[in-house]
Short mmCIF file of C-alpha atoms in Angstrom, two decimals:
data_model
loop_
_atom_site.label_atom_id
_atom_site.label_comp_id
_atom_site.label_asym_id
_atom_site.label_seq_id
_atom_site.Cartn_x
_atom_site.Cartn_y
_atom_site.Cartn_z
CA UNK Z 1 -16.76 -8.09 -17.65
CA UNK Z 2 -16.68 -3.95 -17.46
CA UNK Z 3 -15.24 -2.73 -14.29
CA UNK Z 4 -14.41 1.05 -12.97
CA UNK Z 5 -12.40 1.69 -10.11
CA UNK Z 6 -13.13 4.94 -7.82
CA UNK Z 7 -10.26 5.47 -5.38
CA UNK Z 8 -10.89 8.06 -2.76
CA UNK Z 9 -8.48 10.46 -0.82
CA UNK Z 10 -8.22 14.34 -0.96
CA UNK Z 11 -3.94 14.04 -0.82
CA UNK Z 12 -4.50 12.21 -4.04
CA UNK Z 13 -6.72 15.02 -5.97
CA UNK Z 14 -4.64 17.62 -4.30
CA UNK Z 15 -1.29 15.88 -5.67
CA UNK Z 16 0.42 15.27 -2.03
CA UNK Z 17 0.56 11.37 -2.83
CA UNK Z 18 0.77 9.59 -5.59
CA UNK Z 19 -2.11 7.02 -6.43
CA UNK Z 20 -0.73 3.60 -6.67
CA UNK Z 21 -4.28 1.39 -5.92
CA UNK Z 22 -6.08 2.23 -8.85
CA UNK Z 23 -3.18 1.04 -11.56
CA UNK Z 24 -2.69 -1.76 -9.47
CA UNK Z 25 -6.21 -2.86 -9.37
CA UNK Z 26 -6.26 -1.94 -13.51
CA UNK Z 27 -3.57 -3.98 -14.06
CA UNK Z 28 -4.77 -7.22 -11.84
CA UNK Z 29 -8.12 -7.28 -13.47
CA UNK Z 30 -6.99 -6.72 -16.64
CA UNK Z 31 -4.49 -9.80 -16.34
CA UNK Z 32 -8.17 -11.22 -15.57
CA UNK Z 33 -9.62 -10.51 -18.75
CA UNK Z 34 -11.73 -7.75 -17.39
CA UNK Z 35 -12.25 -4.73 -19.48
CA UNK Z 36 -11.84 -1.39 -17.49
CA UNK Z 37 -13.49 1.72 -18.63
CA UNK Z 38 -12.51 4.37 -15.93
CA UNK Z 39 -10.10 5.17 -13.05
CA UNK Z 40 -11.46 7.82 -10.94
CA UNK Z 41 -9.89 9.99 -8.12
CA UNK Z 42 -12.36 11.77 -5.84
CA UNK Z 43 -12.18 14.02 -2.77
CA UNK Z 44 -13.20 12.71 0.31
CA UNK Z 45 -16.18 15.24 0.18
CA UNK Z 46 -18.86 13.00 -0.62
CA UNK Z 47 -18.37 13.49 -4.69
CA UNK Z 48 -18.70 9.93 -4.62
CA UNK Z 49 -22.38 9.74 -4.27
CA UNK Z 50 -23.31 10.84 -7.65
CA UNK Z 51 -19.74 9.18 -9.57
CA UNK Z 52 -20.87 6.24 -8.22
CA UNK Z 53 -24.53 5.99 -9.25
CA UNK Z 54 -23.71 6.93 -13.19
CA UNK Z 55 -20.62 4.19 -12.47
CA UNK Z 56 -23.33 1.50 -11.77
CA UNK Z 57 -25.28 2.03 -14.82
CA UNK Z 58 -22.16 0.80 -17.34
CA UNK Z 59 -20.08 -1.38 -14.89
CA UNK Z 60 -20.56 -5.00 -13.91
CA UNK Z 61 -17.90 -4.32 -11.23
CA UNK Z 62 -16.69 -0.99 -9.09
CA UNK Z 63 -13.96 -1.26 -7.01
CA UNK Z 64 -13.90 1.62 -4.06
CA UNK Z 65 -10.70 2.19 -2.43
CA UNK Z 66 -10.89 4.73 0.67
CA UNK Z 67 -13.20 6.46 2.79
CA UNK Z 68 -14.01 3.95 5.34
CA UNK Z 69 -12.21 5.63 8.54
CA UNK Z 70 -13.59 6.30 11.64
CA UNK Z 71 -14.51 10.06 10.85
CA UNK Z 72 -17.63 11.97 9.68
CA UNK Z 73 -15.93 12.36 6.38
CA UNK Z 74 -15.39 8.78 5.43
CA UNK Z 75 -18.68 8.39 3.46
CA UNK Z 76 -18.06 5.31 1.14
CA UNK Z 77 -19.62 2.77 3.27
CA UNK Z 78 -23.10 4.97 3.82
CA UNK Z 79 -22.62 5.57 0.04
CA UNK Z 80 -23.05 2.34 -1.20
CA UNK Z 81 -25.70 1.33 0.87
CA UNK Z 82 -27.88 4.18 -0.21
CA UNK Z 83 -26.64 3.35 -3.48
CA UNK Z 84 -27.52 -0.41 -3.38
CA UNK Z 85 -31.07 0.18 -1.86
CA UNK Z 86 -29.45 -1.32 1.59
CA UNK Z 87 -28.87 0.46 5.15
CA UNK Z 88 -25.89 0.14 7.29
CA UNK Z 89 -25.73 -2.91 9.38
CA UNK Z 90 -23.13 -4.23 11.93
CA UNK Z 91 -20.97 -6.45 11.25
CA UNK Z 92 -20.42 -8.99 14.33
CA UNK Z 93 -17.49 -10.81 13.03
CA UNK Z 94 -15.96 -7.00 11.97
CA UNK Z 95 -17.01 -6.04 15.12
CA UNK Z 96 -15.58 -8.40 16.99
CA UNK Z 97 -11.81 -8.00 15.37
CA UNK Z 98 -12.34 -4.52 16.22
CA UNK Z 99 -12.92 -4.75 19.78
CA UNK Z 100 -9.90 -7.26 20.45
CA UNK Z 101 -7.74 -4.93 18.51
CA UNK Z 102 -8.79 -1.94 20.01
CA UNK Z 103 -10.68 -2.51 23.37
CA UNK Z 104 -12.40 0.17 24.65
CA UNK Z 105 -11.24 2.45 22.26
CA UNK Z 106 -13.75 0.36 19.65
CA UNK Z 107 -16.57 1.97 20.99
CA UNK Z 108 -18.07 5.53 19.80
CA UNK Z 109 -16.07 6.77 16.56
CA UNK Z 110 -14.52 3.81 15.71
CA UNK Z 111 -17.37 1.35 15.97
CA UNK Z 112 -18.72 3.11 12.21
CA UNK Z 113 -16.35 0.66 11.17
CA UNK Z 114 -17.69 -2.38 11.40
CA UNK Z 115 -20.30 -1.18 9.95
CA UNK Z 116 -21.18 -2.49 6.34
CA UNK Z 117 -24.54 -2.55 4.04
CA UNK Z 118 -26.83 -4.90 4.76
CA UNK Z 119 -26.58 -8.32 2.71
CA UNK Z 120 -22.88 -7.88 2.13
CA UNK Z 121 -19.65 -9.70 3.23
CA UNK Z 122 -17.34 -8.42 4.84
CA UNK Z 123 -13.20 -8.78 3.66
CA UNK Z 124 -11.04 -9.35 6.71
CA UNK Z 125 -7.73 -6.18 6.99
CA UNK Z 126 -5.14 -7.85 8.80
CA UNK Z 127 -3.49 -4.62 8.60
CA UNK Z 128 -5.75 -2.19 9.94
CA UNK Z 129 -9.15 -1.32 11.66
CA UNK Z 130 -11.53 -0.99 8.61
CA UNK Z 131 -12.94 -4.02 6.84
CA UNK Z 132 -13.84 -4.02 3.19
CA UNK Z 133 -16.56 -5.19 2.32
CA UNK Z 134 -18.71 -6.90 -1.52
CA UNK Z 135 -22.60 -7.21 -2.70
CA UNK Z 136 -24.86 -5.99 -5.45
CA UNK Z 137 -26.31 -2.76 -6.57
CA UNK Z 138 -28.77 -4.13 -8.65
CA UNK Z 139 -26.79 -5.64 -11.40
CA UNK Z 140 -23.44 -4.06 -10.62
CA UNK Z 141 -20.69 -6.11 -7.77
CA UNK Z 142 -19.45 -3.46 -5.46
CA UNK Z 143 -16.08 -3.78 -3.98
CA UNK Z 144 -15.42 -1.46 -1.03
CA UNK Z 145 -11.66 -1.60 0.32
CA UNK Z 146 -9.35 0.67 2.42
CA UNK Z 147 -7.39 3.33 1.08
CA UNK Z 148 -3.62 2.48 2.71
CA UNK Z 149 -2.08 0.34 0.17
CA UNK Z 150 -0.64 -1.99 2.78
CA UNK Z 151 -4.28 -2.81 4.31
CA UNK Z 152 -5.60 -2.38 0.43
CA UNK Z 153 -3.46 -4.76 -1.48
CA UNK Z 154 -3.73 -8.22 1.12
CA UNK Z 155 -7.06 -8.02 0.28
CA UNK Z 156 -7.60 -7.22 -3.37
CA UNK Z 157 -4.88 -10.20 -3.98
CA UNK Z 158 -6.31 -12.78 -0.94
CA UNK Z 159 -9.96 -12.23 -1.19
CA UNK Z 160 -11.23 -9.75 -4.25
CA UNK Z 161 -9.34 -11.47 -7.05
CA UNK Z 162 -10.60 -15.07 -6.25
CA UNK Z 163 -14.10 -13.16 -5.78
CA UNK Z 164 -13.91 -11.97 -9.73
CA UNK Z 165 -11.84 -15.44 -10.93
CA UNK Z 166 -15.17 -16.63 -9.65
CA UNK Z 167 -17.76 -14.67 -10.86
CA UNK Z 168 -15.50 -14.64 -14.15
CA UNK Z 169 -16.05 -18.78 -13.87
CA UNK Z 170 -11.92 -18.72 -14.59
CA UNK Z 171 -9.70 -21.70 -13.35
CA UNK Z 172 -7.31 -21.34 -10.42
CA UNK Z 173 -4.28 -19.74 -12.31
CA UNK Z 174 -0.92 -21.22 -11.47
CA UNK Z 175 1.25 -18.72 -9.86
CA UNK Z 176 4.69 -18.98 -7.79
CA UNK Z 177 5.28 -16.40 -5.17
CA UNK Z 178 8.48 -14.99 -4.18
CA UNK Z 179 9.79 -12.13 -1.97
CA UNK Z 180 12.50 -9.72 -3.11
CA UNK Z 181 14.57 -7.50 -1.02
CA UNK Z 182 16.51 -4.33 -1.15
CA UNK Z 183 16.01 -3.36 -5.55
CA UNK Z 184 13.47 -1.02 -6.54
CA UNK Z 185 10.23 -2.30 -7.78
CA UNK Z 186 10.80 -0.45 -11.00
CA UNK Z 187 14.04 -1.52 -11.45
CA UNK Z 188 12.60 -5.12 -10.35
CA UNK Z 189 10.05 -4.82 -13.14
CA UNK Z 190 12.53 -3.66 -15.63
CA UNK Z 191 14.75 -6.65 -14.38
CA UNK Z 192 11.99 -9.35 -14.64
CA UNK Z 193 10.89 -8.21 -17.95
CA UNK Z 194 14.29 -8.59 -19.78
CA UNK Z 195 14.47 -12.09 -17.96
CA UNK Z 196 11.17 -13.81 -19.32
CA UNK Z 197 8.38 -11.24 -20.78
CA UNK Z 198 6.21 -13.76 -22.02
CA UNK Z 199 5.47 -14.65 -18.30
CA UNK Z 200 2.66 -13.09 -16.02
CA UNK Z 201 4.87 -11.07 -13.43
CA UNK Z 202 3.51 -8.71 -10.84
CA UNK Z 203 4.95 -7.43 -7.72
CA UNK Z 204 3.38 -5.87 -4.42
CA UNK Z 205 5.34 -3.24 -2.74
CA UNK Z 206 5.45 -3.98 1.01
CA UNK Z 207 7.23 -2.46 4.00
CA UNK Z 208 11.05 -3.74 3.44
CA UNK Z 209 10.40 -6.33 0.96
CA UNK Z 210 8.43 -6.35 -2.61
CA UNK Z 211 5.75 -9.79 -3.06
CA UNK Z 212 7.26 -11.25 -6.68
CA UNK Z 213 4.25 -13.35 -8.14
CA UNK Z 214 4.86 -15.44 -11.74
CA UNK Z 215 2.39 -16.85 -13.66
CA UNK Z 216 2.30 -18.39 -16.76
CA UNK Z 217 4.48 -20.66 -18.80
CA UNK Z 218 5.36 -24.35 -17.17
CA UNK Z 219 6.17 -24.66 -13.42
CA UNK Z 220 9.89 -25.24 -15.23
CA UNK Z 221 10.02 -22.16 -17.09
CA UNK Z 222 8.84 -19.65 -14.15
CA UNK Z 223 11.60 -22.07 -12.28
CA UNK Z 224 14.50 -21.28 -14.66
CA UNK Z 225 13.43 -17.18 -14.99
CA UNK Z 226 13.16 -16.63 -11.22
CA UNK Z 227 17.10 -18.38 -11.10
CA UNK Z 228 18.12 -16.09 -13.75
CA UNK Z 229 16.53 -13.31 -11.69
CA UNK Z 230 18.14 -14.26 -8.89
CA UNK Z 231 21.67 -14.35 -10.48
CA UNK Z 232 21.21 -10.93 -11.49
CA UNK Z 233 20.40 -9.44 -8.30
CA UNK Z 234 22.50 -11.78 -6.10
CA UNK Z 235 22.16 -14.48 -3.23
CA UNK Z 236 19.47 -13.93 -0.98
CA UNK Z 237 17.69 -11.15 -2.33
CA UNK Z 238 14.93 -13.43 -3.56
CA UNK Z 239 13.24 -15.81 -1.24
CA UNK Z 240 10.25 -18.48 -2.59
CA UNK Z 241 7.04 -17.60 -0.68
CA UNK Z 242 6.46 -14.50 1.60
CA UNK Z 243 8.78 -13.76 4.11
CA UNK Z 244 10.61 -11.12 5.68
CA UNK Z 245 14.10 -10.37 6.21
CA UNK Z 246 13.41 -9.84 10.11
CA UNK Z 247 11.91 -13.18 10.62
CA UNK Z 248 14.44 -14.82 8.21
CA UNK Z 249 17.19 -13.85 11.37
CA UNK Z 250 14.90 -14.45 14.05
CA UNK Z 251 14.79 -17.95 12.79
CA UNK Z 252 18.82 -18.28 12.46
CA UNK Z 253 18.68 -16.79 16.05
CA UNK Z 254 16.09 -19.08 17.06
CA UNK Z 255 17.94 -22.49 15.81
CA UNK Z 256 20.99 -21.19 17.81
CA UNK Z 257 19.60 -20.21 21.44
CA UNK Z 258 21.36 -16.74 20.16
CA UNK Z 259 20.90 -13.58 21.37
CA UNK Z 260 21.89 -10.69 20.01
CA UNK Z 261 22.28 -6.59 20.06
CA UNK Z 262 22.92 -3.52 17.90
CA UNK Z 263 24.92 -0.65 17.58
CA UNK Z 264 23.57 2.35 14.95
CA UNK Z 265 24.82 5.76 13.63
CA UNK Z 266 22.60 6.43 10.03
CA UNK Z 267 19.52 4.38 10.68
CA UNK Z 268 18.64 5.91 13.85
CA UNK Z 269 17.44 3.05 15.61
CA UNK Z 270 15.11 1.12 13.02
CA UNK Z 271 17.53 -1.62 13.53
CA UNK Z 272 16.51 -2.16 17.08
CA UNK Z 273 13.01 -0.98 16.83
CA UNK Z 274 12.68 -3.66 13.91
CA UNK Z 275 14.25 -5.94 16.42
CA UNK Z 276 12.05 -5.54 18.98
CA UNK Z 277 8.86 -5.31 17.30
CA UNK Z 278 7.77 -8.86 17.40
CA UNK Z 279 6.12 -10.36 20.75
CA UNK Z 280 8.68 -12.20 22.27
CA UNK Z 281 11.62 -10.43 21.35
CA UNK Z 282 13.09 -9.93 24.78
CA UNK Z 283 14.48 -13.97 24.22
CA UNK Z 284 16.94 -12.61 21.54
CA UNK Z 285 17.81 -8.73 21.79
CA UNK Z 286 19.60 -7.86 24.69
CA UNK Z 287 20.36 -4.42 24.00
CA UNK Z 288 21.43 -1.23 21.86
CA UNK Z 289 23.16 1.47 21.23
CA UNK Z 290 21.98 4.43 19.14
CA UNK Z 291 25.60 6.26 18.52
CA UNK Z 292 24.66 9.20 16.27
CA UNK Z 293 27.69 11.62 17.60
CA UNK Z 294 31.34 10.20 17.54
CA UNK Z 295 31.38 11.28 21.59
CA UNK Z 296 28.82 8.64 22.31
CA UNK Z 297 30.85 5.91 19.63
CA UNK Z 298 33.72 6.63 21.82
CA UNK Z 299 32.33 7.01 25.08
CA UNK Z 300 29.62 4.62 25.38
CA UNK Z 301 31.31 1.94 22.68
CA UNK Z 302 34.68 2.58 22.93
CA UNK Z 303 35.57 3.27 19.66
CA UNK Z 304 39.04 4.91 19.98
CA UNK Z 305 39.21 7.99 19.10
CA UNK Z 306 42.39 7.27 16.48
CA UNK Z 307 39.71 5.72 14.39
CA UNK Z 308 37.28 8.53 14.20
CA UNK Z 309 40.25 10.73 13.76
CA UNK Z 310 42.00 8.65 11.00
CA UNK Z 311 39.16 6.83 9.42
CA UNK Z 312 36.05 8.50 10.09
CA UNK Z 313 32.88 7.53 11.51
CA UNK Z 314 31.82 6.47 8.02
CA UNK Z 315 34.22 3.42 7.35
CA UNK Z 316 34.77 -0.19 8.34
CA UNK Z 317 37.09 0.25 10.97
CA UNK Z 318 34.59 2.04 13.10
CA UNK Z 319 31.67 0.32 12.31
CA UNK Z 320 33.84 -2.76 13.48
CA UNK Z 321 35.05 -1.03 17.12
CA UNK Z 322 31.23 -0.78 17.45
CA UNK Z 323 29.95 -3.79 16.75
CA UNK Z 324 32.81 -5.24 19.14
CA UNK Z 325 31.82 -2.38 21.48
CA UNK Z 326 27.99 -3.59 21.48
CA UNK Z 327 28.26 -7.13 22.01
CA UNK Z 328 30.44 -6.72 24.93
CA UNK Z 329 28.41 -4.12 26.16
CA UNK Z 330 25.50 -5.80 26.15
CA UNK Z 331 27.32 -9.83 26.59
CA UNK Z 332 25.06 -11.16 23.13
CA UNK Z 333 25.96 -13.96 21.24
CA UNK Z 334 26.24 -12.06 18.32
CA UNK Z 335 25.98 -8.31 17.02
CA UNK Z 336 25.20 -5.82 14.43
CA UNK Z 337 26.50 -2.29 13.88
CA UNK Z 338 25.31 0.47 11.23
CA UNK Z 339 26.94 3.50 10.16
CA UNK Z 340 27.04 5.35 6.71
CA UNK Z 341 25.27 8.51 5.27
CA UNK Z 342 21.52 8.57 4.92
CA UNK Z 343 21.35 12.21 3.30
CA UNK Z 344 20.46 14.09 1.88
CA UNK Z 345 24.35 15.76 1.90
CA UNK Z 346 27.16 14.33 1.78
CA UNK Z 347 29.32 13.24 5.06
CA UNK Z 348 32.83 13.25 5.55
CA UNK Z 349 33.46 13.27 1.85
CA UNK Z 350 31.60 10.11 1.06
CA UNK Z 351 28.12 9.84 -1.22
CA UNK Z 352 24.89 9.29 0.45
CA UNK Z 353 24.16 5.57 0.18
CA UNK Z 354 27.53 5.21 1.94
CA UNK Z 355 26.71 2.43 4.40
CA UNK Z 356 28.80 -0.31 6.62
CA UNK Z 357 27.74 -3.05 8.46
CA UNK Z 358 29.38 -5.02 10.23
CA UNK Z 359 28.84 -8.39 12.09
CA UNK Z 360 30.45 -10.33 15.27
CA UNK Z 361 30.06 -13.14 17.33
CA UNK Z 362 31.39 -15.72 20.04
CA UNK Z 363 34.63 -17.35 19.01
CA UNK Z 364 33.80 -15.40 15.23
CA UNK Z 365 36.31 -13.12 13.71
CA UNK Z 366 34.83 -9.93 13.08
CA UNK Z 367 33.77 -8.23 9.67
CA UNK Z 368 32.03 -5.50 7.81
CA UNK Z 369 30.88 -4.57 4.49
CA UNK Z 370 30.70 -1.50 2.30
CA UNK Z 371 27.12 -1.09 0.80
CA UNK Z 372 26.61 2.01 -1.82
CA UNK Z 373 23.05 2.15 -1.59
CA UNK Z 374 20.73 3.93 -4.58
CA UNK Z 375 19.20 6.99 -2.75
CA UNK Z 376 15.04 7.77 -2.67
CA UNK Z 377 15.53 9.60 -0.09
CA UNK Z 378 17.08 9.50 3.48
CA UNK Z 379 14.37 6.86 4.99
CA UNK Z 380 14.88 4.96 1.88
CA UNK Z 381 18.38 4.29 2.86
CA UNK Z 382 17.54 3.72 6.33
CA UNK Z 383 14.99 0.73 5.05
CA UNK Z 384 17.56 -0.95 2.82
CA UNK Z 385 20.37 -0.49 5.28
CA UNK Z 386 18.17 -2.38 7.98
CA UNK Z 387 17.05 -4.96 5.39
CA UNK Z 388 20.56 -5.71 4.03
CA UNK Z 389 21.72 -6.02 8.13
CA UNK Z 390 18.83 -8.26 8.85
CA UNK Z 391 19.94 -10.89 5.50
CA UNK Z 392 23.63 -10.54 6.36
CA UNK Z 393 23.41 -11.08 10.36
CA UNK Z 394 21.58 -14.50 9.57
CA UNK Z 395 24.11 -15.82 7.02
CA UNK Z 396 26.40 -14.36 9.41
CA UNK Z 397 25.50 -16.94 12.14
CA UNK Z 398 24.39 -19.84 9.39
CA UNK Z 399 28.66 -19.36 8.62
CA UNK Z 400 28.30 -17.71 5.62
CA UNK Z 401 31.03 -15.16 4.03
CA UNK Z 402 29.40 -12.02 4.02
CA UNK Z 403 31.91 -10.48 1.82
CA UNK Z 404 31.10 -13.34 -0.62
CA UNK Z 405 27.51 -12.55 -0.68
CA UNK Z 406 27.91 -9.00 -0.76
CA UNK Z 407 30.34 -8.83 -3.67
CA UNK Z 408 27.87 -10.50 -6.07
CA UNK Z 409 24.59 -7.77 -4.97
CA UNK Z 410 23.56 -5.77 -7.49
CA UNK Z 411 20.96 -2.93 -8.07
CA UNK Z 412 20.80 -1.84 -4.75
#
């Protein structure tokens, strides 16, 4: 099989983001067996029509990532349906996701996209507005998804790669699927490769967490590399299945009839947003503090002000006098407090990537950890500093020693 991928966005041509769908959907299909000929970037200025019609002539298979928004400019979907001899049809299951996600707001615009050629199916986006959508041109399968790599990527690996297993008449490949937390994903890949390269690895970058899939081998062998893996990198960085670090403490909370709150400095309040982002939440987060100046650690959380002047705002002691501060604040069960340097300059004479946490509880003594995060870049910290307080809090209450656990992490 001959495929060509066509991924669509102007920020890409331009340079303002990099392009990480169209190697990902090379590599995937070529794992596959599939034979690739081109990756093309285009505008979102309607280039597509005439890429896509000499496309058609060599491929058995086009993938199409972007231009299915709402807007006038978002052309694929009228593209391929002029291209495959169809016209635009509604969807009614598409439609019908659309108008219990957005309501009234479905309507004008936004209905374009439930809109797909006629004689199609439609891919489900869990993640977003705009379904993707497959059928023929002729002779050629035509794979239409969105451009945001975390609506894009559910669907190539749920729906599109089953669809060309298929048509490829391949067996149901074997594969184990595990989430990793905190490392890099190149630093993941370089990781996975020294541990077993003769194994089908591939990874899926998601927000807070990277999807770890292994294929290949015996069931024992991808067993015994993901262990090795996981010694490497440390306890609880790598979980079997898909998961998230939130939920992963919502479910310690959860078993406990716990509630809890959070005190932050560096992350701003992603801690607590995270927190309260699920439905529900109010039955476990009482409260928080965002403490970004030292007056508000002192005067709101009662962190003396011998700390700050001794130790710094950056250091265990105070991340300790406001976790302490939080949870009596706010009367939790348990608490969490951040504070460190997120960048890009240094603070107080310590290196960005300078975080503690620190974790208390009901009849618990007290701790915190020092963290020397890897810096991408400020919001990278504030990701893995959230991440890392998410895994800790839960074997916090579980009764783990966080110290333990911490003092074996590696590549953060």
């Amino acid at each position: 099989m001959n495929a060509s991928i066509i991924v669509i966005g102007t920020e890409l041509t331009r340079g303002i983001i990099h392009d990480s769908n169209g190697p990902l959907i090379a590599r995937e299909l070529t794992h596959l067996g599939v034979h690739i000929s081109q990756v093309v970037s285009l505008p979102d200025d309607g280039t597509i029509k005439s890429v896509l019609g000499a496309l058609m002539k060599e491929a058995d298979v086009v993938v199409i990532t972007g231009g299915l928004g709402p807007t006038s400019d978002d052309l694929t979907r009228s593209v391929i349906a002029e291209a495959a001899g169809k016209v635009l049809v509604q969807d009614s299951s598409s439609w019908k996701f659309l108008l219990g996600k957005l309501g009234e707001k479905a309507y004008g615009a936004n209905a374009r996209q439930a809109m797909i050629p006629e004689g199609f199916t439609a891919i489900s986006n869990d993640n977003g507005t705009a379904p993707g959508f497959y059928g023929y041109g002729g002779d050629t399968l035509l794979v239409s998804l969105p451009g945001p790599p975390r609506e894009m990527e559910p669907m190539f690996y749920e729906s599109v790669i089953p669809l060309i297993r298929e048509k490829l008449d391949l067996p149901d490949a074997e594969r184990d699927e595990y989430t990793s937390f905190i490392t890099a994903e190149a630093k993941l890949e370089e990781l996975y490769e020294s541990v077993d390269p003769e194994l089908d690895w591939g990874t899926r970058f998601q927000d807070y967490r990277i999807s770890l899939y292994v294929s290949g081998k015996t069931k024992n062998a991808r067993d015994e590399a993901v262990r090795e893996l996981e010694s490497i990198l440390g306890k609880h960085r790598i979980e079997k299945g898909s998961c998230d670090a939130l939920s992963m403490l919502v479910n310690s909370l959860d078993k406990h009839s716990a509630t809890v709150s959070a005190a932050e400095s560096c992350t701003g309040g992603v801690v607590s947003s995270l927190l309260t982002s699920l439905p529900g939440s109010s039955r476990y987060m009482l409260g928080s503090v965002t403490s970004y100046a030292p007056s508000v650690k002192e005067n709101v959380l009662g962190v003396s002000h011998e700390i700050i002047e001794k130790h710094g705002t950056v250091s265990s002691e105070c991340a300790i006098a406001m976790v302490d501060g939080v949870r009596m604040l706010t009367a939790s069960d348990y608490s969490v407090s951040v504070t460190g340097v997120a960048g890009p300059d240094k603070d107080e004479g310590k290196d960005v990537g300078t975080v503690y946490l620190a974790f208390s509880g009901k009849n618990r003594e007290s701790c915190s950890v020092l963290l020397r995060f890897s810096s991408w870049g400020r919001e990278s910290i504030r990701r893995k500093a959230a991440t890392a307080a998410f895994i800790l809090l839960s074997s916090y209450i579980e009764g783990e020693n966080v110290n333990e656990i911490v003092s074996g992490w590696n590549y953060i």
